[in-house]
Tab-separated table of N, CA and C in Angstrom:
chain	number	residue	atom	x	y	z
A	1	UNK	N	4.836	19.065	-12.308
A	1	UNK	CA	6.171	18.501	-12.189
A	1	UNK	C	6.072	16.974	-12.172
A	2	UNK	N	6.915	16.041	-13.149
A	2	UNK	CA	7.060	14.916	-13.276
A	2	UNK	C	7.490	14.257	-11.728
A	3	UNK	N	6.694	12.820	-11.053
A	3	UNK	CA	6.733	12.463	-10.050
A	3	UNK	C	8.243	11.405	-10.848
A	4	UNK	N	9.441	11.449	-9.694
A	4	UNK	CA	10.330	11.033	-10.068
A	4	UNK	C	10.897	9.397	-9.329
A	5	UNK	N	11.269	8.788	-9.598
A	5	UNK	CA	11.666	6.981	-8.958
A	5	UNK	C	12.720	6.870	-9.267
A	6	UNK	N	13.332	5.685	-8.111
A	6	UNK	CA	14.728	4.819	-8.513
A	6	UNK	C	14.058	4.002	-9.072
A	7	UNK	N	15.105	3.607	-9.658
A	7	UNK	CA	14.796	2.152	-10.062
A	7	UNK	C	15.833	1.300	-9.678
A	8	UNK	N	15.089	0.137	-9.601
A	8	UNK	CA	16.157	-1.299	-8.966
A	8	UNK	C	15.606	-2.717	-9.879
A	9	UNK	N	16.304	-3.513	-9.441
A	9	UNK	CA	16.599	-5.010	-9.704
A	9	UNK	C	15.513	-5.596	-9.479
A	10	UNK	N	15.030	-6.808	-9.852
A	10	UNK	CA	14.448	-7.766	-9.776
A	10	UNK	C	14.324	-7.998	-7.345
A	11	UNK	N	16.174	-8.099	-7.336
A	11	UNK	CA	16.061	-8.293	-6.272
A	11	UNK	C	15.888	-6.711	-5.298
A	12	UNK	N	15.200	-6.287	-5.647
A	12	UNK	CA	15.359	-5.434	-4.646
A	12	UNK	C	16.467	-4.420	-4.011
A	13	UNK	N	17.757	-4.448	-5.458
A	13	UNK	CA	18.719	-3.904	-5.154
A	13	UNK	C	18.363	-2.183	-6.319
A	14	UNK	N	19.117	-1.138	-6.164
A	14	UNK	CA	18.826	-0.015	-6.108
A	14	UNK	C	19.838	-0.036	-7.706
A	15	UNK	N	19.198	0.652	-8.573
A	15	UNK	CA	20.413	0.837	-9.843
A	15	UNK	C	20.716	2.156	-10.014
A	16	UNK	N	21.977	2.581	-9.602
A	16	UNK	CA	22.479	3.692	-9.382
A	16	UNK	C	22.642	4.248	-10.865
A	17	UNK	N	22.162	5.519	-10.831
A	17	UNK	CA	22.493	6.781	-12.172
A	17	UNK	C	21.304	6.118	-13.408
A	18	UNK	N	19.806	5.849	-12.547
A	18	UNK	CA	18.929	5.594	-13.794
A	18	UNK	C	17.611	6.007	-12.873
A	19	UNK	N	16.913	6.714	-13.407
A	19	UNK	CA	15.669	7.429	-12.919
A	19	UNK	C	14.753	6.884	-13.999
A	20	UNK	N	13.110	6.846	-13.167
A	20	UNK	CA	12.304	6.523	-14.018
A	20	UNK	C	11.118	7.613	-13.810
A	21	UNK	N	10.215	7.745	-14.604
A	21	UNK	CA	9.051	9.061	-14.255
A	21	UNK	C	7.755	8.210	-14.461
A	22	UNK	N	7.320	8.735	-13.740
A	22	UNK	CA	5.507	8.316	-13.442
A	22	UNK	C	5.325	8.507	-15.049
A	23	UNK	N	4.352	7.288	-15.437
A	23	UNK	CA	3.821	7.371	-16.457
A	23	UNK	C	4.660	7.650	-17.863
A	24	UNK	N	5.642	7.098	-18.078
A	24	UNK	CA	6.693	6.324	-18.864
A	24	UNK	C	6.952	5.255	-19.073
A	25	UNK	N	7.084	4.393	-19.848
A	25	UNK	CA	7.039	3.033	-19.843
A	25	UNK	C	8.577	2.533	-19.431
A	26	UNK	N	8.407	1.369	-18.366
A	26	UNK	CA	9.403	0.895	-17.441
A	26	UNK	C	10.061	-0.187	-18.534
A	27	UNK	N	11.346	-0.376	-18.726
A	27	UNK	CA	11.946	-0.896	-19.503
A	27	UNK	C	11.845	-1.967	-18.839
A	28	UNK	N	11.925	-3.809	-19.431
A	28	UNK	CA	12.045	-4.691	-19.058
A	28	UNK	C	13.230	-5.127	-18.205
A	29	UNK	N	13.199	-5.868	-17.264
A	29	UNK	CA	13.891	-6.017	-16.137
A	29	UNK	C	14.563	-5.028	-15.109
A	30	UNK	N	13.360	-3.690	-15.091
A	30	UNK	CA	13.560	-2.391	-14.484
A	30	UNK	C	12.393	-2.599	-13.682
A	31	UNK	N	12.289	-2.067	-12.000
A	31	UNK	CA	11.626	-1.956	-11.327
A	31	UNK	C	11.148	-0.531	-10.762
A	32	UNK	N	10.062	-0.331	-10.634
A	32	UNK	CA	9.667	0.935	-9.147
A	32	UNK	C	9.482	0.020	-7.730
A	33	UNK	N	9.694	0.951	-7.073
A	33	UNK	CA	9.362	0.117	-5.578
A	33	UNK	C	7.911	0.956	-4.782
A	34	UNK	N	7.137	0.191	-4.498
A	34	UNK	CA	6.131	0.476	-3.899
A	34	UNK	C	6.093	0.166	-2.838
A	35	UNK	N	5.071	1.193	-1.887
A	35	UNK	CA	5.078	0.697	-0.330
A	35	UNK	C	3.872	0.332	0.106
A	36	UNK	N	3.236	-0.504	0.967
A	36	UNK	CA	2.046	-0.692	1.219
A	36	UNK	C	1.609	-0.609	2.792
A	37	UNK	N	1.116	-0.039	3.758
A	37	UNK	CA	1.034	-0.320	4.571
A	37	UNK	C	-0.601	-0.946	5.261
A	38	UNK	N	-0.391	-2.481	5.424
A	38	UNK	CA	-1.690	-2.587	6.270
A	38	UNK	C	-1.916	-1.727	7.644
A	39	UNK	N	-3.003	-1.284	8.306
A	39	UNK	CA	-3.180	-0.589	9.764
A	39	UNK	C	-3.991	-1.387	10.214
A	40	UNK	N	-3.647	-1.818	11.302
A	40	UNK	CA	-4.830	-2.720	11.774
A	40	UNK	C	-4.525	-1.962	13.497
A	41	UNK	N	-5.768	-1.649	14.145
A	41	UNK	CA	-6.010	-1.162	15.414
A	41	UNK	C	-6.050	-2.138	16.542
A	42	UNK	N	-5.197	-1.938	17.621
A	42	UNK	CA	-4.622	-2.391	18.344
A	42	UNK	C	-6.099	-3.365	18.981
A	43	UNK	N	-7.489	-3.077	18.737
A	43	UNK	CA	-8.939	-3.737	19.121
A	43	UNK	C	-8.653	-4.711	18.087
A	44	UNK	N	-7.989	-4.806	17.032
A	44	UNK	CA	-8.207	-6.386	16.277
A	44	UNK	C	-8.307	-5.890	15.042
A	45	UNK	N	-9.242	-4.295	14.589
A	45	UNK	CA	-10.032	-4.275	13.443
A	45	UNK	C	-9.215	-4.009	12.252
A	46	UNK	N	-9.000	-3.544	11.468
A	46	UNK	CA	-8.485	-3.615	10.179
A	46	UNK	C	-8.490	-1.902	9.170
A	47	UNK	N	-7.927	-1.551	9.033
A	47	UNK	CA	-8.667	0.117	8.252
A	47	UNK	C	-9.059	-0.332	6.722
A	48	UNK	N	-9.788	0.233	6.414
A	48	UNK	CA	-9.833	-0.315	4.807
A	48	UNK	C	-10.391	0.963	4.104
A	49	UNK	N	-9.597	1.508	2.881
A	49	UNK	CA	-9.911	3.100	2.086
A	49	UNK	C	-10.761	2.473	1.020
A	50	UNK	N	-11.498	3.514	0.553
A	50	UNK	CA	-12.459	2.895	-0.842
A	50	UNK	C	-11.251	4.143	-1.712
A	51	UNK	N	-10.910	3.694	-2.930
A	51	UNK	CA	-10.859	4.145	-3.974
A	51	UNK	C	-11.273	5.052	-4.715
A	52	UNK	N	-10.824	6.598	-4.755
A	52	UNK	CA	-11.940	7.352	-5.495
A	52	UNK	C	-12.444	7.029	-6.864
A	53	UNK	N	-13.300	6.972	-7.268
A	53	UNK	CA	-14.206	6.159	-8.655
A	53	UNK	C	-12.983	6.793	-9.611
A	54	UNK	N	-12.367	7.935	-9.735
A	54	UNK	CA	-11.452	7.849	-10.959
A	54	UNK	C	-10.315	7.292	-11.163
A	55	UNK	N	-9.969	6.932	-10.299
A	55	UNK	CA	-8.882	6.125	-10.299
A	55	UNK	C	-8.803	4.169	-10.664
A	56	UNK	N	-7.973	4.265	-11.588
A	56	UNK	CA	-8.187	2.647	-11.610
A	56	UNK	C	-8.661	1.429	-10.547
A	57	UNK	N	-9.215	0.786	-10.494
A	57	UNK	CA	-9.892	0.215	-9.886
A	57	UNK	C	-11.042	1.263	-8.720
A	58	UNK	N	-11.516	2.206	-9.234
A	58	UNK	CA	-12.386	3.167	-8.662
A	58	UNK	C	-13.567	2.411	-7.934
A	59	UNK	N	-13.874	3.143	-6.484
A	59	UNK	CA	-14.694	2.134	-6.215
A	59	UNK	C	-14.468	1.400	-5.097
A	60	UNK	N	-13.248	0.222	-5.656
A	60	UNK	CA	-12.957	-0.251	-4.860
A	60	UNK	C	-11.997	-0.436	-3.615
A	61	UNK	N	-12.220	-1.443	-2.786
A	61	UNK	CA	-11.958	-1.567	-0.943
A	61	UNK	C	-10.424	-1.478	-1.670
A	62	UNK	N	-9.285	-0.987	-0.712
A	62	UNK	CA	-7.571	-1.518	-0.802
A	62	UNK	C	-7.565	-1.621	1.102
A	63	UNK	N	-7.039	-2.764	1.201
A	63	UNK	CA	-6.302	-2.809	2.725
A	63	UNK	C	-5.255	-2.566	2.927
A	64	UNK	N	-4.749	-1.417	2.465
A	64	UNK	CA	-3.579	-0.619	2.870
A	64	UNK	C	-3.854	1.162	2.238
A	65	UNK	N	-2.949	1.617	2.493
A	65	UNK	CA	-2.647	2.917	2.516
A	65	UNK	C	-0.744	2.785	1.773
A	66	UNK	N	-0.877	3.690	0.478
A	66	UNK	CA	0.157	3.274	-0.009
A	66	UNK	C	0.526	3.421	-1.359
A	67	UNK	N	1.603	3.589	-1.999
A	67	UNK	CA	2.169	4.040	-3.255
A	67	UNK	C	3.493	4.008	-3.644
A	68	UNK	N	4.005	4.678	-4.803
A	68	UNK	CA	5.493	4.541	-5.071
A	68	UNK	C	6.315	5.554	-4.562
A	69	UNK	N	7.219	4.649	-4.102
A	69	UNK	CA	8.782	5.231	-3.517
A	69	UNK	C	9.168	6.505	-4.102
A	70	UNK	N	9.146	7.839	-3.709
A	70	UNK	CA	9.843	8.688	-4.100
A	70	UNK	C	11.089	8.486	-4.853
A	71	UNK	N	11.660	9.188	-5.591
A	71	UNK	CA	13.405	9.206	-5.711
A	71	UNK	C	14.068	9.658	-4.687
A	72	UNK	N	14.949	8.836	-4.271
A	72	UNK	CA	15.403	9.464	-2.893
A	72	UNK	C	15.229	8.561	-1.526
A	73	UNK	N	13.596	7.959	-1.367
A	73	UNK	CA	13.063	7.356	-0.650
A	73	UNK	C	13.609	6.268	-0.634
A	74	UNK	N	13.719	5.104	0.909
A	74	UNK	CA	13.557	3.740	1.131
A	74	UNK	C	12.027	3.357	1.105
A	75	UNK	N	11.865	2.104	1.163
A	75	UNK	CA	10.931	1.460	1.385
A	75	UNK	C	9.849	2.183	2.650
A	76	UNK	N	10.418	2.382	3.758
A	76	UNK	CA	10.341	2.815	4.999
A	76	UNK	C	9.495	4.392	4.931
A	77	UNK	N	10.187	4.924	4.207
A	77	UNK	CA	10.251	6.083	4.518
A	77	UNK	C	8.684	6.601	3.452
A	78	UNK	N	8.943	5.811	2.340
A	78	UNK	CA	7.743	5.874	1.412
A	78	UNK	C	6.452	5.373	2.531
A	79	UNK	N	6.405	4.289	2.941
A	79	UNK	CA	5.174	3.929	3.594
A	79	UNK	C	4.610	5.144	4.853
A	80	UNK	N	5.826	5.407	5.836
A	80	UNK	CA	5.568	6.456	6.346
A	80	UNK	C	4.436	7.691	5.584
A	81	UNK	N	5.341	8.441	4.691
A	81	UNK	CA	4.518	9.446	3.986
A	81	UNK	C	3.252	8.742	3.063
A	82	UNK	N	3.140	8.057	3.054
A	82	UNK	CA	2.080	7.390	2.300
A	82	UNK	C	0.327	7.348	3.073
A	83	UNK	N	1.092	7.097	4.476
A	83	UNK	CA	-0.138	6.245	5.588
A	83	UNK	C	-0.601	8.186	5.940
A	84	UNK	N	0.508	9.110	6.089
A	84	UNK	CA	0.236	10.400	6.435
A	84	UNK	C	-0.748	10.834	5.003
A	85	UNK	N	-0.229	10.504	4.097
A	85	UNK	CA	-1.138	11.371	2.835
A	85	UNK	C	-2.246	10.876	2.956
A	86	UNK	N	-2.547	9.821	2.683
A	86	UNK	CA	-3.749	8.803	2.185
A	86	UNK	C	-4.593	8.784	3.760
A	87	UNK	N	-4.381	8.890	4.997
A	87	UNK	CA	-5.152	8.947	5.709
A	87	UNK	C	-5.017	9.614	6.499
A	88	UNK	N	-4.128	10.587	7.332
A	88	UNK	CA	-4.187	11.405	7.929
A	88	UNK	C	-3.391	11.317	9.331
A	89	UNK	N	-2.964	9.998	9.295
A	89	UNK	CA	-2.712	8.577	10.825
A	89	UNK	C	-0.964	8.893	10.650
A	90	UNK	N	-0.290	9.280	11.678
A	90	UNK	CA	0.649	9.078	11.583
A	90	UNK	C	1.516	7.658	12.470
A	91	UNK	N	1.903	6.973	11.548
A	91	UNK	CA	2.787	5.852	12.371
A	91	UNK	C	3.681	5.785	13.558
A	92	UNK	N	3.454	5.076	14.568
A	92	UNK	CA	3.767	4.893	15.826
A	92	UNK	C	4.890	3.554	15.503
A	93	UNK	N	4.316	2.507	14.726
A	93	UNK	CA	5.198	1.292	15.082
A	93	UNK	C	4.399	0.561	13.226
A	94	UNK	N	5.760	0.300	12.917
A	94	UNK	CA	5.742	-0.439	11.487
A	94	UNK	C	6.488	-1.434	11.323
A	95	UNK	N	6.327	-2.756	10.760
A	95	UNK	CA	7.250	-3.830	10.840
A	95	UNK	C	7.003	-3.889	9.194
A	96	UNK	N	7.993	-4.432	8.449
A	96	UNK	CA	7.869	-5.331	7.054
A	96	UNK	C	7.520	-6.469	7.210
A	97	UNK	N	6.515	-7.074	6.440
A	97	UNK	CA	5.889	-8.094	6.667
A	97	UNK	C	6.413	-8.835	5.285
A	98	UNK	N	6.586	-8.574	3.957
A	98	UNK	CA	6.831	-9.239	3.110
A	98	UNK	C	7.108	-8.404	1.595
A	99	UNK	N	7.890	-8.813	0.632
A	99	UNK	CA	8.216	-8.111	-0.327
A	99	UNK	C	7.499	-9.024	-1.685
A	100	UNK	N	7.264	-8.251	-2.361
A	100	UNK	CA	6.543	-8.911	-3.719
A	100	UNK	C	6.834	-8.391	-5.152
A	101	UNK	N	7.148	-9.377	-5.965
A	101	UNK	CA	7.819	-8.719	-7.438
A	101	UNK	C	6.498	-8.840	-8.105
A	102	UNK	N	6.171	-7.210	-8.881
A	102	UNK	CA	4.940	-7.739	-9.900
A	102	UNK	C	5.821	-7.571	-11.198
A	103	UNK	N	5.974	-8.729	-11.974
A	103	UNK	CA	6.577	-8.359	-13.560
A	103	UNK	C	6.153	-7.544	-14.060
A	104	UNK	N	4.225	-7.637	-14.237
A	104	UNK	CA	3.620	-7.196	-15.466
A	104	UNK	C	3.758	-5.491	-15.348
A	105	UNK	N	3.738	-4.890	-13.710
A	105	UNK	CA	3.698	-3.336	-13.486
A	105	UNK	C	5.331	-2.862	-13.218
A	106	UNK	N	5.563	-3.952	-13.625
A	106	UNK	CA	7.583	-3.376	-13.036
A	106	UNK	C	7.398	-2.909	-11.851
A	107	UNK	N	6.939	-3.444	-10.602
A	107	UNK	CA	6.726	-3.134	-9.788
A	107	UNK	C	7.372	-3.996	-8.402
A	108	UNK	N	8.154	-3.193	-6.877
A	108	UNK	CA	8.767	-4.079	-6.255
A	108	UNK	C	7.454	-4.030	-4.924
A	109	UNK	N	6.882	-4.243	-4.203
A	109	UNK	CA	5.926	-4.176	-3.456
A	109	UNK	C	6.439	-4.598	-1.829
A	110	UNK	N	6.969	-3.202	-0.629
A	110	UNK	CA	7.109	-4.050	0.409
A	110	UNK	C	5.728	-3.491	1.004
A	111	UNK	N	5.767	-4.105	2.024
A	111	UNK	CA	4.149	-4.484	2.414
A	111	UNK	C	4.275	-4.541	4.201
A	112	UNK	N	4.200	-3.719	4.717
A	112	UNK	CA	3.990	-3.441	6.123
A	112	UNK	C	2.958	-3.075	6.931
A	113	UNK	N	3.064	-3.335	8.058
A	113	UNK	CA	1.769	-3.926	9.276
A	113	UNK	C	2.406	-2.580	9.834
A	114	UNK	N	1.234	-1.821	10.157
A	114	UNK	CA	1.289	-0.558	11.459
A	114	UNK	C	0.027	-0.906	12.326
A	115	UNK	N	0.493	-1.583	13.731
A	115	UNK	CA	-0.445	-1.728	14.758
A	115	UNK	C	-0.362	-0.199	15.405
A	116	UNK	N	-1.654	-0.250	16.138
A	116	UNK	CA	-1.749	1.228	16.377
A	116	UNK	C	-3.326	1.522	17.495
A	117	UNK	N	-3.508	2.287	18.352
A	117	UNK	CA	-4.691	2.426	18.857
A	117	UNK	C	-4.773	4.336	18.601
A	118	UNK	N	-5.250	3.989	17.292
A	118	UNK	CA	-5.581	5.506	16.343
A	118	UNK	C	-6.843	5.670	16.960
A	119	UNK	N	-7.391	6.701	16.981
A	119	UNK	CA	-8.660	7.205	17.160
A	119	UNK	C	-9.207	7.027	15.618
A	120	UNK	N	-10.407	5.892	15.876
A	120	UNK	CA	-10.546	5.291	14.491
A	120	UNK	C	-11.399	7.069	13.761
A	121	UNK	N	-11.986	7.864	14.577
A	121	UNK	CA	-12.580	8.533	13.793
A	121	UNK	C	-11.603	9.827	13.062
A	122	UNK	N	-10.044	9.409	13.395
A	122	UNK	CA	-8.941	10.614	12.918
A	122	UNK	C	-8.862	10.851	11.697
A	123	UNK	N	-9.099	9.592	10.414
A	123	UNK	CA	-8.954	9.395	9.587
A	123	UNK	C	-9.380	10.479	8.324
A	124	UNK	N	-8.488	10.932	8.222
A	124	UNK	CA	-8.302	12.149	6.509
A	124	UNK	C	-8.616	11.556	5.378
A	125	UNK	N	-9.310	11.698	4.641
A	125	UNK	CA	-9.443	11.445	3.621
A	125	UNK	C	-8.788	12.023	2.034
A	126	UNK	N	-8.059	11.693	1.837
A	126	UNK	CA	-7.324	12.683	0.522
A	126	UNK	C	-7.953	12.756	-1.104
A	127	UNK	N	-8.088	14.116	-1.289
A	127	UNK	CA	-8.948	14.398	-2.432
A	127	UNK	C	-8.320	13.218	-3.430
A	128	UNK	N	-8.851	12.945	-4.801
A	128	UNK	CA	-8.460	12.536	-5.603
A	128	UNK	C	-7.668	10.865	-5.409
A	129	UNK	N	-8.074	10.329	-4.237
A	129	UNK	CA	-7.520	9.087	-3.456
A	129	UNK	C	-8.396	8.669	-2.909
A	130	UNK	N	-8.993	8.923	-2.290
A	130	UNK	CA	-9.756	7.789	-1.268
A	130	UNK	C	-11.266	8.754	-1.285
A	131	UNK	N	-12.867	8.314	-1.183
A	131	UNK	CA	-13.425	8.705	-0.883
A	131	UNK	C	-14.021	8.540	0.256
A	132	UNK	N	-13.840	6.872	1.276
A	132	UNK	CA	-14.823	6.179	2.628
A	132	UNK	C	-13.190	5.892	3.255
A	133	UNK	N	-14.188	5.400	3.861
A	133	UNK	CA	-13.203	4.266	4.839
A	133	UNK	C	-13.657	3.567	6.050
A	134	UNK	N	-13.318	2.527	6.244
A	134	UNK	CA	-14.347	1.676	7.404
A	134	UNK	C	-13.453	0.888	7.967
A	135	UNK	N	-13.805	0.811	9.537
A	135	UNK	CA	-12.798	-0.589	9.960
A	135	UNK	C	-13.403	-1.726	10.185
A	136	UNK	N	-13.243	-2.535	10.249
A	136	UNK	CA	-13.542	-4.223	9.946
A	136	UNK	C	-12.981	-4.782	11.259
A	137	UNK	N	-13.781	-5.921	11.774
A	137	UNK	CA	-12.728	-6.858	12.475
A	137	UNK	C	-12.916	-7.965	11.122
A	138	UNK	N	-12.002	-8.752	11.985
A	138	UNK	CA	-11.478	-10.199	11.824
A	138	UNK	C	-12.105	-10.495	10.692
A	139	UNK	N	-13.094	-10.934	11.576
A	139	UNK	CA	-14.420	-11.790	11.351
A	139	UNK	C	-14.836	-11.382	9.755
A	140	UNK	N	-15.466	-10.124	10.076
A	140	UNK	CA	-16.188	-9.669	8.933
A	140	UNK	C	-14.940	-9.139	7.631
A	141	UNK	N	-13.168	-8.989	8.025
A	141	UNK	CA	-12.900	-8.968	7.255
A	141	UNK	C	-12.500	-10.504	6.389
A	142	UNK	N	-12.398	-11.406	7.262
A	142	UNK	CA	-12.159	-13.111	6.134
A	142	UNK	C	-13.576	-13.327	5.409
A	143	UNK	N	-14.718	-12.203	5.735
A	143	UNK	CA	-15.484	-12.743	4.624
A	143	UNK	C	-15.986	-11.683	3.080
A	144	UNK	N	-14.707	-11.010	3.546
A	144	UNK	CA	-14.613	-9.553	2.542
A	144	UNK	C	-14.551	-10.453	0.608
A	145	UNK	N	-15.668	-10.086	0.084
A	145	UNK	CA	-15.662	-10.362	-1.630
A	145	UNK	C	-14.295	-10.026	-2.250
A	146	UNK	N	-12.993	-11.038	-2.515
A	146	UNK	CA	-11.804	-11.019	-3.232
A	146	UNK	C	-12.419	-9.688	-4.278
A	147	UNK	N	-13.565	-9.775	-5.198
A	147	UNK	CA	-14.029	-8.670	-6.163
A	147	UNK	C	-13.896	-7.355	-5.772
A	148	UNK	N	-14.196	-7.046	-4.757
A	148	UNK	CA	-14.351	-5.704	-3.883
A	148	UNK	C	-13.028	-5.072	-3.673
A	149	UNK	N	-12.357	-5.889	-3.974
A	149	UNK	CA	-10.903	-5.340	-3.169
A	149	UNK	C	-10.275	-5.163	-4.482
A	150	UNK	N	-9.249	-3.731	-4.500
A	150	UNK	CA	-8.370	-3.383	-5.636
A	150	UNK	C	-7.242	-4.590	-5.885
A	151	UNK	N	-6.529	-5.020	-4.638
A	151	UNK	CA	-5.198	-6.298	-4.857
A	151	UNK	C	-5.753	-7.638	-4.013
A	152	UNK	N	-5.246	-7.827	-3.996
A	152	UNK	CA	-5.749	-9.433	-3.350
A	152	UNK	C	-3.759	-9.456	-2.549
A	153	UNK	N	-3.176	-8.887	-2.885
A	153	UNK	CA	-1.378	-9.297	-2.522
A	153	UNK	C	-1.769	-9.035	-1.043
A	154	UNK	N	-2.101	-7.686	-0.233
A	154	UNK	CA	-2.399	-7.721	1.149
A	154	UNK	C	-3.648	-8.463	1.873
A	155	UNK	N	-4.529	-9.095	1.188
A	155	UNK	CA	-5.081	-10.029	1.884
A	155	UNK	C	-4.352	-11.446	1.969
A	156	UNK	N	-3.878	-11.350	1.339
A	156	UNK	CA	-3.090	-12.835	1.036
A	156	UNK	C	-2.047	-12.693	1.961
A	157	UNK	N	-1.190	-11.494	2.075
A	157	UNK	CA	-0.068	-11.395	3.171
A	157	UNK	C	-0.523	-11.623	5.017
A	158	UNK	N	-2.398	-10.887	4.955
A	158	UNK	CA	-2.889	-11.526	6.419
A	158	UNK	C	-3.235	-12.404	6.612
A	159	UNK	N	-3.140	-13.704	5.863
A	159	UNK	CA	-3.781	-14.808	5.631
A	159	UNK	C	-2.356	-15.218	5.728
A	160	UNK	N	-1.680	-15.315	4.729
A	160	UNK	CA	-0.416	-16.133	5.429
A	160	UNK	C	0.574	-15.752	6.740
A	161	UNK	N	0.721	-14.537	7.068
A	161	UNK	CA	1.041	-14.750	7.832
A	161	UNK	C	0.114	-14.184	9.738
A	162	UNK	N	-0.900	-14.819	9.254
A	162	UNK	CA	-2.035	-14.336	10.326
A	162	UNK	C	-1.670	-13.262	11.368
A	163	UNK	N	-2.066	-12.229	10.470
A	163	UNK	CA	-1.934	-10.670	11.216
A	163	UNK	C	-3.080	-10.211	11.632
């Protein structure tokens, strides 16, 4: 069954009576909305999933847990089910930290912080998504290889706004 999306605006507004499908090409000045959630554990450290090797950018680190908005879905509600699929952690406390337009993926990106004192060893791993996962502090994550990492948009969001 075709995975189904709204689509919206540039700004982040919702365009009523137009659906888009996974893996269709997104018409110009048409968006999906994606959710991202950083987890960082209430000790300081950071969660970070490796990439299963088939998947684009296979391999590599992402500092979040996260994907596209259902049809149907808010922002909110996508990150929720996202942090449950991709790791197993269900959210206690989520703030939006920042929204991001990618042109080139027609893509709307909000990007949220879930502090949390998870039992770091709870963590699910989902077939066909993630194969590791490791937590990081601080420290050892500001000296994480930009290369290693699938986006650079959520390191850049803990860096500016020092999370």
């Amino acid at each position: 069954m075709a995975e189904l999306w709204d689509a919206y605006d540039k700004k982040f507004n919702k365009i009523e009576n137009t659906t888009l499908v996974r893996g269709e090409t997104i018409p110009d000045g048409i968006y999906h909305l994606v959710s991202e959630v950083i987890v960082k554990h209430t000790d300081g450290s950071y969660l970070l999933m490796q990439r299963d090797l088939r998947k684009h950018h296979g391999g590599e680190w992402e500092v979040t847990a996260g994907g596209s908005a259902l049809q149907g879905e808010n922002g909110l509600e996508a990150a929720i089910r996202e942090l449950k699929e991709e790791t197993g952690l269900n959210a206690d406390k989520m703030k939006e930290i920042t929204r991001v337009v990618h042109d080139g993926h027609h893509s709307l990106y909000i990007i949220y912080l879930c502090v949390s004192d998870f039992d770091k060893n709870s963590v699910v791993l989902q077939e066909g998504e993630t194969i590791d996962y490791k937590w990081v502090d601080k420290e050892t994550f500001e000296k994480i290889d930009e290369n290693e990492l699938a986006a650079r948009r959520t390191l850049e969001a803990i860096r500016e706004y020092n999370l």
